mmCIF file of C-alpha atoms and ligand atoms in Angstrom:
data_model
loop_
_atom_site.group_PDB
_atom_site.id
_atom_site.type_symbol
_atom_site.label_atom_id
_atom_site.label_comp_id
_atom_site.label_asym_id
_atom_site.label_seq_id
_atom_site.Cartn_x
_atom_site.Cartn_y
_atom_site.Cartn_z
ATOM 1 C CA MET A 546 -52.316 -56.076 -146.847
ATOM 2 C CA SER A 547 -53.399 -54.941 -143.343
ATOM 3 C CA THR A 548 -52.462 -57.007 -140.294
ATOM 4 C CA ARG A 549 -56.117 -57.912 -139.788
ATOM 5 C CA ARG A 550 -56.424 -59.216 -143.332
ATOM 6 C CA ILE A 551 -53.275 -61.273 -142.970
ATOM 7 C CA VAL A 552 -54.607 -62.860 -139.784
ATOM 8 C CA LEU A 553 -57.955 -63.628 -141.393
ATOM 9 C CA SER A 554 -56.527 -65.196 -144.496
ATOM 10 C CA ARG A 555 -54.107 -67.351 -142.491
ATOM 11 C CA SER A 556 -56.908 -68.655 -140.286
ATOM 12 C CA ALA A 557 -59.135 -69.190 -143.317
ATOM 13 C CA ALA A 558 -56.533 -71.440 -144.848
ATOM 14 C CA ILE A 559 -56.331 -73.851 -141.953
ATOM 15 C CA VAL A 560 -59.915 -74.815 -141.073
ATOM 16 C CA GLY A 561 -60.330 -77.981 -143.016
ATOM 17 C CA ALA A 562 -58.961 -81.244 -144.203
ATOM 18 C CA ALA A 563 -55.394 -80.105 -144.516
ATOM 19 C CA ALA A 564 -55.218 -78.504 -141.058
ATOM 20 C CA THR A 565 -52.764 -80.311 -138.848
ATOM 21 C CA GLY A 566 -52.216 -77.779 -136.090
ATOM 22 C CA TRP A 567 -49.050 -76.423 -137.740
ATOM 23 C CA LEU A 568 -49.873 -72.931 -136.529
ATOM 24 C CA LEU A 569 -49.275 -73.952 -132.917
ATOM 25 C CA PRO A 570 -46.024 -72.661 -131.516
ATOM 26 C CA ALA A 571 -43.822 -74.829 -129.332
ATOM 27 C CA THR A 572 -45.344 -73.230 -126.211
ATOM 28 C CA ALA A 573 -48.704 -74.844 -126.914
ATOM 29 C CA GLY A 574 -48.275 -77.358 -124.125
ATOM 30 C CA ALA A 575 -48.341 -74.580 -121.522
ATOM 31 C CA GLN A 576 -52.009 -75.323 -120.855
ATOM 32 C CA SER A 577 -51.325 -78.752 -119.449
ATOM 33 C CA ALA A 578 -54.640 -79.790 -117.830
ATOM 34 C CA LYS A 579 -57.116 -81.648 -119.983
ATOM 35 C CA LEU A 580 -59.681 -79.506 -121.755
ATOM 36 C CA ARG A 581 -63.181 -80.434 -120.573
ATOM 37 C CA VAL A 582 -65.685 -80.891 -123.398
ATOM 38 C CA GLY A 583 -69.381 -81.620 -122.800
ATOM 39 C CA LEU A 584 -71.668 -83.368 -125.261
ATOM 40 C CA MET A 585 -75.370 -82.798 -124.624
ATOM 41 C CA LEU A 586 -77.189 -84.778 -127.295
ATOM 42 C CA PRO A 587 -80.161 -87.140 -127.688
ATOM 43 C CA TYR A 588 -79.052 -90.761 -127.314
ATOM 44 C CA THR A 589 -82.576 -92.126 -126.825
ATOM 45 C CA GLY A 590 -85.915 -91.431 -128.547
ATOM 46 C CA THR A 591 -86.781 -90.444 -132.099
ATOM 47 C CA TYR A 592 -83.600 -88.318 -132.488
ATOM 48 C CA ALA A 593 -81.197 -90.895 -130.970
ATOM 49 C CA GLN A 594 -79.499 -91.692 -134.284
ATOM 50 C CA LEU A 595 -78.994 -87.983 -134.913
ATOM 51 C CA GLY A 596 -77.168 -87.535 -131.623
ATOM 52 C CA VAL A 597 -74.842 -90.446 -132.343
ATOM 53 C CA ALA A 598 -74.055 -89.093 -135.818
ATOM 54 C CA VAL A 599 -73.214 -85.642 -134.392
ATOM 55 C CA GLU A 600 -70.878 -87.164 -131.800
ATOM 56 C CA ASN A 601 -69.176 -89.353 -134.424
ATOM 57 C CA GLY A 602 -68.578 -86.316 -136.618
ATOM 58 C CA VAL A 603 -67.132 -84.221 -133.774
ATOM 59 C CA ARG A 604 -64.739 -86.991 -132.718
ATOM 60 C CA MET A 605 -63.647 -87.744 -136.264
ATOM 61 C CA ALA A 606 -62.731 -84.104 -136.976
ATOM 62 C CA ILE A 607 -60.740 -83.801 -133.761
ATOM 63 C CA ASP A 608 -59.007 -87.151 -134.273
ATOM 64 C CA GLN A 609 -58.007 -86.124 -137.797
ATOM 65 C CA GLN A 610 -56.361 -83.014 -136.338
ATOM 66 C CA GLY A 611 -54.279 -84.989 -133.867
ATOM 67 C CA GLY A 612 -56.860 -85.658 -131.133
ATOM 68 C CA LYS A 613 -56.023 -82.535 -129.132
ATOM 69 C CA LEU A 614 -57.418 -79.019 -128.743
ATOM 70 C CA GLY A 615 -54.804 -76.296 -128.755
ATOM 71 C CA GLY A 616 -52.236 -78.841 -127.643
ATOM 72 C CA ARG A 617 -54.365 -80.089 -124.746
ATOM 73 C CA GLU A 618 -55.738 -83.576 -124.234
ATOM 74 C CA ILE A 619 -59.520 -83.805 -123.939
ATOM 75 C CA GLU A 620 -61.738 -85.078 -121.140
ATOM 76 C CA TRP A 621 -65.222 -85.859 -122.429
ATOM 77 C CA PHE A 622 -68.501 -85.557 -120.501
ATOM 78 C CA LYS A 623 -71.788 -86.817 -121.923
ATOM 79 C CA VAL A 624 -75.470 -86.309 -121.122
ATOM 80 C CA ASP A 625 -78.459 -87.859 -122.926
ATOM 81 C CA ASP A 626 -80.873 -84.925 -123.296
ATOM 82 C CA GLU A 627 -83.673 -87.279 -124.500
ATOM 83 C CA SER A 628 -84.967 -84.419 -126.731
ATOM 84 C CA GLU A 629 -86.813 -83.365 -123.578
ATOM 85 C CA PRO A 630 -87.078 -79.563 -123.171
ATOM 86 C CA SER A 631 -88.306 -79.746 -119.572
ATOM 87 C CA LYS A 632 -84.986 -81.297 -118.479
ATOM 88 C CA ALA A 633 -82.758 -79.076 -120.617
ATOM 89 C CA VAL A 634 -81.663 -76.478 -118.064
ATOM 90 C CA GLU A 635 -80.935 -79.157 -115.473
ATOM 91 C CA ASN A 636 -78.940 -81.244 -117.971
ATOM 92 C CA ALA A 637 -76.910 -78.301 -119.265
ATOM 93 C CA SER A 638 -76.253 -77.143 -115.685
ATOM 94 C CA LYS A 639 -74.933 -80.607 -114.783
ATOM 95 C CA LEU A 640 -72.310 -80.292 -117.497
ATOM 96 C CA VAL A 641 -71.394 -76.688 -116.788
ATOM 97 C CA GLN A 642 -71.671 -76.467 -112.967
ATOM 98 C CA ARG A 643 -70.923 -80.016 -111.864
ATOM 99 C CA ASP A 644 -68.546 -81.232 -114.572
ATOM 100 C CA LYS A 645 -67.067 -77.775 -115.219
ATOM 101 C CA VAL A 646 -66.946 -78.236 -118.990
ATOM 102 C CA GLN A 647 -65.245 -75.412 -120.879
ATOM 103 C CA VAL A 648 -67.094 -76.141 -124.109
ATOM 104 C CA LEU A 649 -70.648 -77.401 -124.394
ATOM 105 C CA ILE A 650 -71.542 -79.072 -127.704
ATOM 106 C CA GLY A 651 -75.308 -79.526 -128.118
ATOM 107 C CA THR A 652 -77.916 -80.157 -129.297
ATOM 108 C CA VAL A 653 -80.358 -81.516 -131.898
ATOM 109 C CA HIS A 654 -83.849 -80.453 -130.662
ATOM 110 C CA SER A 655 -84.792 -76.751 -130.810
ATOM 111 C CA GLY A 656 -86.804 -76.828 -127.569
ATOM 112 C CA VAL A 657 -83.878 -78.345 -125.657
ATOM 113 C CA GLN A 658 -81.564 -75.773 -127.261
ATOM 114 C CA MET A 659 -83.451 -72.981 -125.543
ATOM 115 C CA GLY A 660 -82.504 -74.485 -122.173
ATOM 116 C CA ILE A 661 -78.857 -74.694 -123.226
ATOM 117 C CA GLN A 662 -79.060 -71.094 -124.452
ATOM 118 C CA LYS A 663 -80.247 -69.933 -121.033
ATOM 119 C CA VAL A 664 -77.362 -71.685 -119.284
ATOM 120 C CA ALA A 665 -74.846 -70.460 -121.887
ATOM 121 C CA ARG A 666 -75.970 -66.853 -121.499
ATOM 122 C CA GLU A 667 -75.915 -67.046 -117.715
ATOM 123 C CA THR A 668 -72.542 -68.784 -117.344
ATOM 124 C CA GLY A 669 -70.672 -67.594 -120.451
ATOM 125 C CA VAL A 670 -69.597 -71.157 -121.321
ATOM 126 C CA LEU A 671 -68.606 -71.611 -124.973
ATOM 127 C CA SER A 672 -71.658 -73.159 -126.627
ATOM 128 C CA LEU A 673 -71.424 -74.813 -130.066
ATOM 129 C CA ILE A 674 -74.746 -75.784 -131.664
ATOM 130 C CA PRO A 675 -74.256 -78.748 -134.024
ATOM 131 C CA ASN A 676 -77.864 -79.021 -135.229
ATOM 132 C CA ALA A 677 -80.858 -77.361 -133.506
ATOM 133 C CA GLY A 678 -82.212 -74.598 -135.756
ATOM 134 C CA ALA A 679 -84.056 -72.562 -133.070
ATOM 135 C CA HIS A 680 -84.163 -69.000 -134.393
ATOM 136 C CA ALA A 681 -83.697 -67.229 -131.067
ATOM 137 C CA ALA A 682 -80.227 -68.741 -130.526
ATOM 138 C CA THR A 683 -78.793 -66.599 -133.330
ATOM 139 C CA ARG A 684 -81.441 -63.889 -133.377
ATOM 140 C CA ALA A 685 -82.967 -62.155 -130.319
ATOM 141 C CA LEU A 686 -81.054 -64.289 -127.793
ATOM 142 C CA CYS A 687 -77.727 -64.362 -129.637
ATOM 143 C CA ALA A 688 -74.600 -64.179 -127.492
ATOM 144 C CA PRO A 689 -70.839 -63.736 -128.016
ATOM 145 C CA ASN A 690 -70.171 -67.225 -126.617
ATOM 146 C CA VAL A 691 -72.751 -69.076 -128.778
ATOM 147 C CA PHE A 692 -71.861 -70.314 -132.290
ATOM 148 C CA ARG A 693 -73.954 -72.469 -134.597
ATOM 149 C CA THR A 694 -72.467 -74.792 -137.226
ATOM 150 C CA SER A 695 -75.761 -75.969 -138.722
ATOM 151 C CA PHE A 696 -78.653 -73.724 -139.931
ATOM 152 C CA THR A 697 -81.726 -71.861 -138.761
ATOM 153 C CA ASN A 698 -85.007 -73.662 -139.310
ATOM 154 C CA ALA A 699 -86.290 -71.066 -141.799
ATOM 155 C CA GLN A 700 -82.965 -70.869 -143.662
ATOM 156 C CA ILE A 701 -83.734 -74.239 -145.263
ATOM 157 C CA THR A 702 -87.409 -73.700 -146.186
ATOM 158 C CA LEU A 703 -86.851 -70.191 -147.555
ATOM 159 C CA ALA A 704 -85.398 -71.981 -150.563
ATOM 160 C CA LEU A 705 -88.228 -74.535 -150.850
ATOM 161 C CA GLY A 706 -91.152 -72.384 -152.066
ATOM 162 C CA PRO A 707 -89.683 -71.243 -155.406
ATOM 163 C CA ALA A 708 -88.508 -74.791 -156.242
ATOM 164 C CA MET A 709 -92.054 -76.133 -155.834
ATOM 165 C CA VAL A 710 -93.681 -73.409 -157.924
ATOM 166 C CA ALA A 711 -91.043 -73.854 -160.639
ATOM 167 C CA ARG A 712 -92.254 -77.478 -160.920
ATOM 168 C CA GLY A 713 -95.854 -76.342 -161.367
ATOM 169 C CA HIS A 714 -96.984 -77.174 -157.825
ATOM 170 C CA LYS A 715 -98.949 -74.100 -156.824
ATOM 171 C CA LYS A 716 -101.455 -75.426 -154.250
ATOM 172 C CA ALA A 717 -99.869 -76.989 -151.168
ATOM 173 C CA VAL A 718 -100.658 -78.420 -147.751
ATOM 174 C CA TRP A 719 -98.034 -77.950 -145.021
ATOM 175 C CA ILE A 720 -97.639 -80.615 -142.322
ATOM 176 C CA THR A 721 -95.243 -80.833 -139.370
ATOM 177 C CA TRP A 722 -94.629 -81.615 -135.736
ATOM 178 C CA LYS A 723 -95.930 -78.752 -133.629
ATOM 179 C CA TYR A 724 -92.810 -77.557 -131.880
ATOM 180 C CA ALA A 725 -90.279 -74.786 -132.547
ATOM 181 C CA ALA A 726 -88.452 -76.533 -135.412
ATOM 182 C CA GLY A 727 -91.641 -77.331 -137.347
ATOM 183 C CA GLU A 728 -93.196 -73.941 -136.677
ATOM 184 C CA GLU A 729 -90.066 -72.048 -137.697
ATOM 185 C CA ALA A 730 -89.602 -74.212 -140.795
ATOM 186 C CA PHE A 731 -93.155 -73.187 -141.668
ATOM 187 C CA GLU A 732 -92.166 -69.539 -141.214
ATOM 188 C CA GLY A 733 -89.626 -69.876 -144.036
ATOM 189 C CA PHE A 734 -92.094 -71.745 -146.241
ATOM 190 C CA LYS A 735 -94.881 -69.220 -145.556
ATOM 191 C CA GLN A 736 -92.530 -66.472 -146.667
ATOM 192 C CA SER A 737 -91.119 -68.132 -149.788
ATOM 193 C CA TYR A 738 -94.001 -70.136 -151.307
ATOM 194 C CA PRO A 739 -96.686 -67.423 -151.664
ATOM 195 C CA ALA A 740 -94.010 -64.936 -152.771
ATOM 196 C CA ALA A 741 -93.184 -67.322 -155.648
ATOM 197 C CA GLY A 742 -96.870 -67.617 -156.612
ATOM 198 C CA GLY A 743 -98.001 -70.630 -154.556
ATOM 199 C CA SER A 744 -100.908 -70.844 -152.157
ATOM 200 C CA ILE A 745 -100.965 -72.749 -148.853
ATOM 201 C CA ILE A 746 -104.442 -74.210 -148.536
ATOM 202 C CA LYS A 747 -104.029 -75.884 -145.119
ATOM 203 C CA GLU A 748 -101.549 -76.125 -142.271
ATOM 204 C CA LEU A 749 -101.632 -79.461 -140.420
ATOM 205 C CA GLY A 750 -99.724 -80.576 -137.338
ATOM 206 C CA LEU A 751 -99.332 -83.093 -134.541
ATOM 207 C CA PRO A 752 -97.363 -82.977 -131.297
ATOM 208 C CA PHE A 753 -93.659 -84.023 -131.252
ATOM 209 C CA PRO A 754 -92.756 -86.924 -131.446
ATOM 210 C CA ASN A 755 -96.189 -88.386 -132.264
ATOM 211 C CA VAL A 756 -96.260 -90.597 -135.408
ATOM 212 C CA GLU A 757 -99.979 -91.286 -135.741
ATOM 213 C CA PHE A 758 -100.220 -89.760 -139.224
ATOM 214 C CA GLN A 759 -103.249 -91.662 -140.566
ATOM 215 C CA ALA A 760 -106.041 -89.138 -139.910
ATOM 216 C CA LEU A 761 -103.943 -86.288 -141.307
ATOM 217 C CA LEU A 762 -103.085 -88.265 -144.456
ATOM 218 C CA THR A 763 -106.800 -88.934 -144.991
ATOM 219 C CA GLU A 764 -107.417 -85.188 -144.700
ATOM 220 C CA ILE A 765 -104.662 -84.465 -147.243
ATOM 221 C CA ALA A 766 -106.218 -86.924 -149.714
ATOM 222 C CA ALA A 767 -109.564 -85.128 -149.371
ATOM 223 C CA LEU A 768 -107.988 -81.675 -149.864
ATOM 224 C CA GLN A 769 -106.369 -82.734 -153.157
ATOM 225 C CA PRO A 770 -103.446 -80.266 -153.203
ATOM 226 C CA ASP A 771 -100.790 -80.292 -155.953
ATOM 227 C CA ALA A 772 -98.126 -80.948 -153.337
ATOM 228 C CA VAL A 773 -97.369 -81.510 -149.666
ATOM 229 C CA ALA A 774 -94.477 -79.765 -147.932
ATOM 230 C CA CYS A 775 -93.282 -80.752 -144.476
ATOM 231 C CA PHE A 776 -90.765 -80.803 -141.647
ATOM 232 C CA PHE A 777 -90.071 -84.170 -139.995
ATOM 233 C CA ALA A 778 -86.771 -85.722 -138.974
ATOM 234 C CA GLY A 779 -85.232 -88.892 -137.533
ATOM 235 C CA GLY A 780 -87.329 -92.001 -136.911
ATOM 236 C CA GLY A 781 -90.586 -90.048 -137.336
ATOM 237 C CA ALA A 782 -89.569 -88.918 -140.827
ATOM 238 C CA ALA A 783 -89.012 -92.511 -141.988
ATOM 239 C CA LYS A 784 -92.472 -93.465 -140.711
ATOM 240 C CA PHE A 785 -94.091 -90.422 -142.375
ATOM 241 C CA ILE A 786 -92.561 -91.353 -145.755
ATOM 242 C CA ARG A 787 -93.718 -94.967 -145.471
ATOM 243 C CA ASP A 788 -97.215 -94.011 -144.288
ATOM 244 C CA TYR A 789 -97.539 -91.423 -147.100
ATOM 245 C CA ALA A 790 -96.882 -94.124 -149.685
ATOM 246 C CA ALA A 791 -99.050 -96.691 -147.915
ATOM 247 C CA ALA A 792 -101.935 -94.196 -147.950
ATOM 248 C CA GLY A 793 -101.685 -94.171 -151.767
ATOM 249 C CA LEU A 794 -100.479 -90.541 -151.950
ATOM 250 C CA LYS A 795 -96.956 -91.079 -153.287
ATOM 251 C CA ASP A 796 -97.854 -91.171 -156.989
ATOM 252 C CA LYS A 797 -100.696 -88.658 -156.738
ATOM 253 C CA ILE A 798 -99.475 -85.713 -154.644
ATOM 254 C CA ALA A 799 -95.804 -84.635 -154.882
ATOM 255 C CA LEU A 800 -93.990 -84.713 -151.549
ATOM 256 C CA TYR A 801 -91.467 -81.977 -150.640
ATOM 257 C CA GLY A 802 -89.693 -81.157 -147.422
ATOM 258 C CA SER A 803 -87.085 -79.416 -145.432
ATOM 259 C CA GLY A 804 -84.197 -81.815 -146.205
ATOM 260 C CA PHE A 805 -84.226 -83.479 -142.787
ATOM 261 C CA LEU A 806 -87.152 -85.524 -144.099
ATOM 262 C CA THR A 807 -84.761 -87.708 -146.086
ATOM 263 C CA GLU A 808 -81.579 -87.517 -143.963
ATOM 264 C CA GLY A 809 -80.323 -90.710 -142.359
ATOM 265 C CA VAL A 810 -83.647 -92.465 -143.021
ATOM 266 C CA LEU A 811 -83.393 -93.751 -146.584
ATOM 267 C CA ASP A 812 -82.661 -97.350 -145.580
ATOM 268 C CA ALA A 813 -85.622 -97.352 -143.198
ATOM 269 C CA ALA A 814 -87.953 -95.620 -145.661
ATOM 270 C CA GLY A 815 -86.985 -97.791 -148.674
ATOM 271 C CA PRO A 816 -88.505 -97.197 -152.140
ATOM 272 C CA ALA A 817 -91.299 -95.104 -150.583
ATOM 273 C CA ALA A 818 -88.787 -92.229 -150.494
ATOM 274 C CA ASP A 819 -88.030 -92.239 -154.240
ATOM 275 C CA GLY A 820 -88.838 -88.923 -155.910
ATOM 276 C CA ILE A 821 -89.099 -86.784 -152.756
ATOM 277 C CA ILE A 822 -87.638 -83.312 -153.382
ATOM 278 C CA THR A 823 -86.048 -81.345 -150.559
ATOM 279 C CA THR A 824 -83.826 -78.347 -149.863
ATOM 280 C CA MET A 825 -80.777 -78.686 -147.647
ATOM 281 C CA HIS A 826 -77.293 -77.343 -146.943
ATOM 282 C CA TYR A 827 -75.748 -80.756 -147.681
ATOM 283 C CA SER A 828 -76.142 -83.776 -149.925
ATOM 284 C CA ASP A 829 -74.532 -87.225 -149.850
ATOM 285 C CA SER A 830 -73.947 -86.909 -153.581
ATOM 286 C CA LEU A 831 -71.983 -83.623 -153.602
ATOM 287 C CA ASP A 832 -69.326 -84.420 -156.151
ATOM 288 C CA THR A 833 -66.302 -82.747 -154.537
ATOM 289 C CA PRO A 834 -63.015 -84.271 -153.354
ATOM 290 C CA ARG A 835 -63.711 -82.815 -149.878
ATOM 291 C CA ASN A 836 -67.073 -84.565 -149.551
ATOM 292 C CA LYS A 837 -65.801 -87.841 -150.998
ATOM 293 C CA GLN A 838 -62.846 -87.870 -148.617
ATOM 294 C CA PHE A 839 -65.162 -87.144 -145.644
ATOM 295 C CA ARG A 840 -67.624 -89.865 -146.608
ATOM 296 C CA MET A 841 -64.916 -92.468 -147.185
ATOM 297 C CA GLU A 842 -63.220 -91.746 -143.860
ATOM 298 C CA TYR A 843 -66.507 -91.729 -141.931
ATOM 299 C CA ALA A 844 -67.673 -95.022 -143.508
ATOM 300 C CA LYS A 845 -64.309 -96.626 -142.712
ATOM 301 C CA THR A 846 -64.337 -95.420 -139.102
ATOM 302 C CA PHE A 847 -67.974 -95.987 -138.128
ATOM 303 C CA ARG A 848 -69.092 -98.677 -140.616
ATOM 304 C CA SER A 849 -72.090 -96.549 -141.591
ATOM 305 C CA GLN A 850 -72.843 -93.794 -144.066
ATOM 306 C CA PRO A 851 -72.642 -90.181 -142.848
ATOM 307 C CA ASP A 852 -75.618 -87.853 -143.122
ATOM 308 C CA VAL A 853 -76.161 -84.141 -142.529
ATOM 309 C CA TYR A 854 -75.944 -84.606 -138.735
ATOM 310 C CA ALA A 855 -72.555 -86.320 -139.003
ATOM 311 C CA MET A 856 -71.346 -83.557 -141.316
ATOM 312 C CA GLN A 857 -72.495 -80.840 -138.896
ATOM 313 C CA GLY A 858 -70.767 -82.623 -136.010
ATOM 314 C CA TYR A 859 -67.641 -82.824 -138.134
ATOM 315 C CA ASP A 860 -67.737 -79.076 -138.835
ATOM 316 C CA THR A 861 -68.291 -78.416 -135.130
ATOM 317 C CA GLY A 862 -65.090 -80.359 -134.424
ATOM 318 C CA LEU A 863 -63.215 -78.409 -137.118
ATOM 319 C CA LEU A 864 -64.412 -75.093 -135.689
ATOM 320 C CA LEU A 865 -63.464 -76.081 -132.158
ATOM 321 C CA VAL A 866 -59.971 -77.210 -133.183
ATOM 322 C CA HIS A 867 -59.507 -73.934 -135.032
ATOM 323 C CA GLY A 868 -60.606 -71.813 -132.048
ATOM 324 C CA ALA A 869 -58.597 -73.781 -129.481
ATOM 325 C CA ASN A 870 -55.457 -73.691 -131.656
ATOM 326 C CA ALA A 871 -55.794 -69.920 -132.120
ATOM 327 C CA VAL A 872 -55.577 -69.408 -128.331
ATOM 328 C CA GLN A 873 -53.125 -72.298 -127.743
ATOM 329 C CA GLY A 874 -55.664 -74.106 -125.592
ATOM 330 C CA ASP A 875 -56.350 -71.144 -123.305
ATOM 331 C CA MET A 876 -60.143 -71.122 -123.498
ATOM 332 C CA GLU A 877 -60.249 -68.235 -121.026
ATOM 333 C CA ALA A 878 -58.703 -65.943 -123.673
ATOM 334 C CA LYS A 879 -62.246 -65.183 -124.748
ATOM 335 C CA PRO A 880 -61.899 -62.131 -127.026
ATOM 336 C CA ALA A 881 -59.206 -63.892 -129.091
ATOM 337 C CA LEU A 882 -61.149 -67.150 -129.068
ATOM 338 C CA TYR A 883 -64.359 -65.491 -130.289
ATOM 339 C CA ARG A 884 -62.460 -63.545 -132.967
ATOM 340 C CA ALA A 885 -60.994 -66.780 -134.292
ATOM 341 C CA LEU A 886 -64.399 -68.501 -134.371
ATOM 342 C CA GLU A 887 -66.062 -65.503 -136.001
ATOM 343 C CA SER A 888 -63.503 -65.239 -138.789
ATOM 344 C CA ALA A 889 -63.211 -68.955 -139.549
ATOM 345 C CA VAL A 890 -63.839 -70.166 -143.080
ATOM 346 C CA ILE A 891 -64.808 -73.796 -142.764
ATOM 347 C CA ASP A 892 -63.668 -76.060 -145.592
ATOM 348 C CA SER A 893 -66.614 -78.372 -145.098
ATOM 349 C CA PRO A 894 -67.943 -81.432 -146.944
ATOM 350 C CA ARG A 895 -71.001 -79.208 -147.631
ATOM 351 C CA GLY A 896 -68.794 -76.581 -149.347
ATOM 352 C CA ARG A 897 -67.035 -73.579 -147.797
ATOM 353 C CA TRP A 898 -69.011 -71.534 -145.298
ATOM 354 C CA THR A 899 -68.483 -68.559 -143.011
ATOM 355 C CA MET A 900 -70.082 -67.245 -139.813
ATOM 356 C CA SER A 901 -72.667 -64.474 -140.012
ATOM 357 C CA ARG A 902 -72.467 -61.599 -137.534
ATOM 358 C CA ALA A 903 -75.066 -63.428 -135.436
ATOM 359 C CA HIS A 904 -72.870 -66.607 -135.466
ATOM 360 C CA ASN A 905 -74.880 -68.718 -137.911
ATOM 361 C CA PRO A 906 -73.510 -70.280 -141.134
ATOM 362 C CA VAL A 907 -73.741 -68.390 -144.410
ATOM 363 C CA GLN A 908 -74.003 -71.288 -146.844
ATOM 364 C CA ASP A 909 -75.342 -72.676 -150.095
ATOM 365 C CA ILE A 910 -78.680 -74.486 -150.038
ATOM 366 C CA TYR A 911 -79.000 -77.402 -152.455
ATOM 367 C CA LEU A 912 -82.047 -78.819 -154.185
ATOM 368 C CA ARG A 913 -82.092 -82.633 -153.923
ATOM 369 C CA ARG A 914 -84.192 -85.513 -155.188
ATOM 370 C CA VAL A 915 -84.192 -89.009 -153.730
ATOM 371 C CA GLU A 916 -83.043 -91.485 -156.389
ATOM 372 C CA ASN A 917 -82.082 -95.078 -155.653
ATOM 373 C CA MET A 918 -81.831 -94.463 -151.908
ATOM 374 C CA GLU A 919 -79.620 -91.401 -152.286
ATOM 375 C CA ASN A 920 -80.185 -87.638 -151.954
ATOM 376 C CA LYS A 921 -79.036 -86.543 -155.414
ATOM 377 C CA VAL A 922 -78.206 -82.863 -155.963
ATOM 378 C CA ILE A 923 -80.333 -81.477 -158.801
ATOM 379 C CA GLY A 924 -79.472 -77.794 -158.359
ATOM 380 C CA VAL A 925 -78.446 -74.979 -156.054
ATOM 381 C CA ALA A 926 -81.620 -73.525 -154.562
ATOM 382 C CA ALA A 927 -79.888 -70.555 -152.894
ATOM 383 C CA LYS A 928 -76.303 -69.312 -153.029
ATOM 384 C CA ALA A 929 -74.579 -68.093 -149.813
ATOM 385 C CA GLN A 930 -77.871 -67.975 -147.920
ATOM 386 C CA ALA A 931 -77.726 -66.097 -144.609
ATOM 387 C CA ASP A 932 -80.310 -66.043 -141.850
ATOM 388 C CA SER A 933 -81.697 -62.576 -141.080
ATOM 389 C CA GLY A 934 -80.257 -62.591 -137.542
ATOM 390 C CA ALA A 935 -83.192 -60.314 -136.697
ATOM 391 C CA GLY A 936 -83.002 -58.813 -133.214
ATOM 392 C CA CYS A 937 -79.436 -59.985 -132.528
ATOM 393 C CA ARG A 938 -77.410 -57.525 -130.463
ATOM 394 C CA MET A 939 -74.078 -58.937 -129.365
ATOM 395 C CA GLY A 940 -73.631 -57.938 -125.712
HETATM 396 C C1 LIG B 1387 -84.628 -79.013 -134.407
HETATM 397 O O1 LIG B 1387 -85.337 -79.353 -133.442
HETATM 398 O O2 LIG B 1387 -84.189 -77.862 -134.525
HETATM 399 C C2 LIG B 1387 -84.299 -80.027 -135.450
HETATM 400 C C3 LIG B 1387 -84.319 -81.372 -135.158
HETATM 401 C C4 LIG B 1387 -83.994 -82.292 -136.129
HETATM 402 C C5 LIG B 1387 -83.629 -81.872 -137.391
HETATM 403 C C6 LIG B 1387 -83.613 -80.521 -137.676
HETATM 404 C C7 LIG B 1387 -83.948 -79.587 -136.724
#
């Protein structure tokens, strides 16, 4: 076996539940100052719960690995990005320029991510994306110092079209919030649904984070499609599900979505969510020891059930521990740090995944159905799905 292969397989073996930092030599304490980690997440607004779940996941992963990064204690810095793109550059700059963070973890909202991406490209700070699916971050604007642990917006909906047609739903209306995440989710749907034999008869939208769905639901009823497909998330998703049922559509027109529609909202949505079918890179009900262990530990620690955002935060923590351990806490050893992050195999609650060349997860996409307030896996919609990474040139 070549040296490179030995290194890769050793690192692959340690990124997960069993990793305890054993690879660190005794010199690991040489980097004695605290490592400065910034969290830029939404803590207010419609995505507030998502931000909290991401932070919980990050902290839990790091705590499980001994609470240190490459042998160094951590100093945390936090900013509420409010899911507000117009403040994104200023907020990211506060963390990087003022607080001098060495790692910036954020964020949830694709529009805000573009501000972080600008700052990351200009300053070279290590940027870990724990949710936002904005395509450019791992396509045309990809960068050696930017790594995503979640998905691209189209990666999820590319798997949705064939699943709908296979159920006989060939005439659909698409509805979403009109911002990057919704528009890019539509890109994946527009590619996959007609290719499978479906036809999109109308595209509807409203500005983020508006939740006045009534007029659009009336329009859907008049259009009489076989199915509705959508992208909504957080508090707005719960309201969409309830309003859809209240408008009398639930038992008449099948509802599908990018899986965020039913993540972290099932308590708030109640029985109105039953029967919704979605595609997603995670499910609460994944019947693996890894997922069960993660869910039990999270519920014990935070007294709430984890969702996809918590899982992504958790994987972000695992990836960061892995990278920091590989360079013994010396985050300035950038080539070695990036090599470690690029070659990581994450033993995740979602199943094992790897980084694409553009630094986006290559991962399975599951088909799920809401049953008794749970996202139940009913199939694998796509195996080892990669984003195209179109236009990515690593500088
Ligand atoms: C986004 O803006 O990229 C996003 C937000 C919430 C869930 C999924 C994607």
